[in-house]
PDB file of C-alpha atoms in Angstrom:
ATOM      1  CA  UNK A   1     102.516  80.134  55.669  1.00  0.00           C
ATOM      2  CA  UNK A   2     101.413  83.741  56.239  1.00  0.00           C
ATOM      3  CA  UNK A   3      97.953  85.270  55.944  1.00  0.00           C
ATOM      4  CA  UNK A   4      98.251  88.068  53.384  1.00  0.00           C
ATOM      5  CA  UNK A   5      94.635  89.166  52.903  1.00  0.00           C
ATOM      6  CA  UNK A   6      91.288  88.844  54.690  1.00  0.00           C
ATOM      7  CA  UNK A   7      88.037  89.970  53.061  1.00  0.00           C
ATOM      8  CA  UNK A   8      84.875  90.129  55.201  1.00  0.00           C
ATOM      9  CA  UNK A   9      81.295  89.869  53.932  1.00  0.00           C
ATOM     10  CA  UNK A  10      78.727  90.949  56.516  1.00  0.00           C
ATOM     11  CA  UNK A  11      75.559  88.821  56.606  1.00  0.00           C
ATOM     12  CA  UNK A  12      73.713  88.725  59.913  1.00  0.00           C
ATOM     13  CA  UNK A  13      71.356  85.777  60.345  1.00  0.00           C
ATOM     14  CA  UNK A  14      70.835  84.327  63.823  1.00  0.00           C
ATOM     15  CA  UNK A  15      74.274  83.804  65.346  1.00  0.00           C
ATOM     16  CA  UNK A  16      75.966  84.100  61.934  1.00  0.00           C
ATOM     17  CA  UNK A  17      77.696  87.454  61.546  1.00  0.00           C
ATOM     18  CA  UNK A  18      79.297  87.032  58.137  1.00  0.00           C
ATOM     19  CA  UNK A  19      81.741  85.241  55.907  1.00  0.00           C
ATOM     20  CA  UNK A  20      85.448  85.686  55.303  1.00  0.00           C
ATOM     21  CA  UNK A  21      87.789  84.894  52.427  1.00  0.00           C
ATOM     22  CA  UNK A  22      91.395  84.343  53.503  1.00  0.00           C
ATOM     23  CA  UNK A  23      94.450  84.476  51.218  1.00  0.00           C
ATOM     24  CA  UNK A  24      97.705  82.776  52.195  1.00  0.00           C
ATOM     25  CA  UNK A  25     101.086  83.905  50.782  1.00  0.00           C
ATOM     26  CA  UNK A  26      99.300  85.700  47.905  1.00  0.00           C
ATOM     27  CA  UNK A  27      98.858  82.325  46.187  1.00  0.00           C
ATOM     28  CA  UNK A  28      96.148  80.297  47.966  1.00  0.00           C
ATOM     29  CA  UNK A  29      92.668  81.584  48.766  1.00  0.00           C
ATOM     30  CA  UNK A  30      90.057  79.790  50.868  1.00  0.00           C
ATOM     31  CA  UNK A  31      86.525  81.149  50.777  1.00  0.00           C
ATOM     32  CA  UNK A  32      83.526  81.136  53.096  1.00  0.00           C
ATOM     33  CA  UNK A  33      84.914  80.896  56.590  1.00  0.00           C
ATOM     34  CA  UNK A  34      81.864  81.578  58.773  1.00  0.00           C
ATOM     35  CA  UNK A  35      82.020  84.166  61.566  1.00  0.00           C
ATOM     36  CA  UNK A  36      79.701  83.171  64.404  1.00  0.00           C
ATOM     37  CA  UNK A  37      78.783  85.054  67.574  1.00  0.00           C
ATOM     38  CA  UNK A  38      78.851  82.890  70.699  1.00  0.00           C
ATOM     39  CA  UNK A  39      78.186  83.818  74.337  1.00  0.00           C
ATOM     40  CA  UNK A  40      81.961  83.911  74.922  1.00  0.00           C
ATOM     41  CA  UNK A  41      82.838  85.972  71.838  1.00  0.00           C
ATOM     42  CA  UNK A  42      83.369  85.385  68.140  1.00  0.00           C
ATOM     43  CA  UNK A  43      84.303  82.084  66.546  1.00  0.00           C
ATOM     44  CA  UNK A  44      85.484  81.195  63.044  1.00  0.00           C
ATOM     45  CA  UNK A  45      84.067  78.024  61.479  1.00  0.00           C
ATOM     46  CA  UNK A  46      85.777  76.221  58.628  1.00  0.00           C
ATOM     47  CA  UNK A  47      84.105  76.116  55.186  1.00  0.00           C
ATOM     48  CA  UNK A  48      81.994  73.076  54.375  1.00  0.00           C
ATOM     49  CA  UNK A  49      79.935  71.641  51.518  1.00  0.00           C
ATOM     50  CA  UNK A  50      76.589  69.877  51.688  1.00  0.00           C
ATOM     51  CA  UNK A  51      76.813  66.344  50.313  1.00  0.00           C
ATOM     52  CA  UNK A  52      74.098  64.586  48.308  1.00  0.00           C
ATOM     53  CA  UNK A  53      72.990  62.654  51.404  1.00  0.00           C
ATOM     54  CA  UNK A  54      72.454  65.943  53.287  1.00  0.00           C
ATOM     55  CA  UNK A  55      75.522  65.780  55.523  1.00  0.00           C
ATOM     56  CA  UNK A  56      78.101  68.554  55.700  1.00  0.00           C
ATOM     57  CA  UNK A  57      81.733  67.862  54.893  1.00  0.00           C
ATOM     58  CA  UNK A  58      84.513  70.280  55.842  1.00  0.00           C
ATOM     59  CA  UNK A  59      86.554  71.079  52.731  1.00  0.00           C
ATOM     60  CA  UNK A  60      89.459  72.974  54.301  1.00  0.00           C
ATOM     61  CA  UNK A  61      90.883  72.886  57.789  1.00  0.00           C
ATOM     62  CA  UNK A  62      94.233  73.526  59.470  1.00  0.00           C
ATOM     63  CA  UNK A  63      96.079  70.516  60.861  1.00  0.00           C
ATOM     64  CA  UNK A  64      98.031  72.691  63.270  1.00  0.00           C
ATOM     65  CA  UNK A  65      96.552  74.509  66.282  1.00  0.00           C
ATOM     66  CA  UNK A  66      98.843  77.523  65.720  1.00  0.00           C
ATOM     67  CA  UNK A  67      97.489  77.975  62.190  1.00  0.00           C
ATOM     68  CA  UNK A  68      93.886  77.709  63.409  1.00  0.00           C
ATOM     69  CA  UNK A  69      94.631  80.391  66.017  1.00  0.00           C
ATOM     70  CA  UNK A  70      96.277  82.626  63.378  1.00  0.00           C
ATOM     71  CA  UNK A  71      93.260  82.305  61.050  1.00  0.00           C
ATOM     72  CA  UNK A  72      90.797  83.039  63.858  1.00  0.00           C
ATOM     73  CA  UNK A  73      92.798  86.032  65.100  1.00  0.00           C
ATOM     74  CA  UNK A  74      93.143  87.542  61.606  1.00  0.00           C
ATOM     75  CA  UNK A  75      89.481  87.056  60.657  1.00  0.00           C
ATOM     76  CA  UNK A  76      88.075  88.306  63.967  1.00  0.00           C
ATOM     77  CA  UNK A  77      90.417  91.330  63.997  1.00  0.00           C
ATOM     78  CA  UNK A  78      89.331  92.289  60.466  1.00  0.00           C
ATOM     79  CA  UNK A  79      85.653  91.766  61.364  1.00  0.00           C
ATOM     80  CA  UNK A  80      85.977  93.977  64.441  1.00  0.00           C
ATOM     81  CA  UNK A  81      87.831  96.614  62.416  1.00  0.00           C
ATOM     82  CA  UNK A  82      85.067  96.745  59.800  1.00  0.00           C
ATOM     83  CA  UNK A  83      82.053  96.589  62.137  1.00  0.00           C
ATOM     84  CA  UNK A  84      83.442  98.356  65.176  1.00  0.00           C
ATOM     85  CA  UNK A  85      82.481  95.347  67.316  1.00  0.00           C
ATOM     86  CA  UNK A  86      84.176  95.471  70.662  1.00  0.00           C
ATOM     87  CA  UNK A  87      84.210  99.273  70.616  1.00  0.00           C
ATOM     88  CA  UNK A  88      80.494  99.671  71.130  1.00  0.00           C
ATOM     89  CA  UNK A  89      78.810  98.104  74.089  1.00  0.00           C
ATOM     90  CA  UNK A  90      75.548  96.235  73.567  1.00  0.00           C
ATOM     91  CA  UNK A  91      74.581  96.825  77.174  1.00  0.00           C
ATOM     92  CA  UNK A  92      71.792  99.342  77.572  1.00  0.00           C
ATOM     93  CA  UNK A  93      71.320 101.433  80.655  1.00  0.00           C
ATOM     94  CA  UNK A  94      67.794 102.561  81.422  1.00  0.00           C
ATOM     95  CA  UNK A  95      67.454 105.706  83.427  1.00  0.00           C
ATOM     96  CA  UNK A  96      64.219 106.609  85.206  1.00  0.00           C
ATOM     97  CA  UNK A  97      62.436 109.645  83.784  1.00  0.00           C
TER      98      UNK A  97
END
């Protein structure tokens, strides 16, 4: 199964950086992967739905570690391409005046 399209929706709120829709083989689309900023980099969280009892249930997830890695790599690469993350440094240098 190949990833054929990734669409990013930027929405910054806390550690959340946005959402992604991923299309596989031009025939299956899974929406609302969450892109989260962690101290070690970016992470992709699987889509979930809130149940009536208030718990969250994951609705789509890969059963293979290689597929999880492929999804994460594709989503994070597209996010960095759109936002320029990784090109700009967040570190500020203060010079005395």
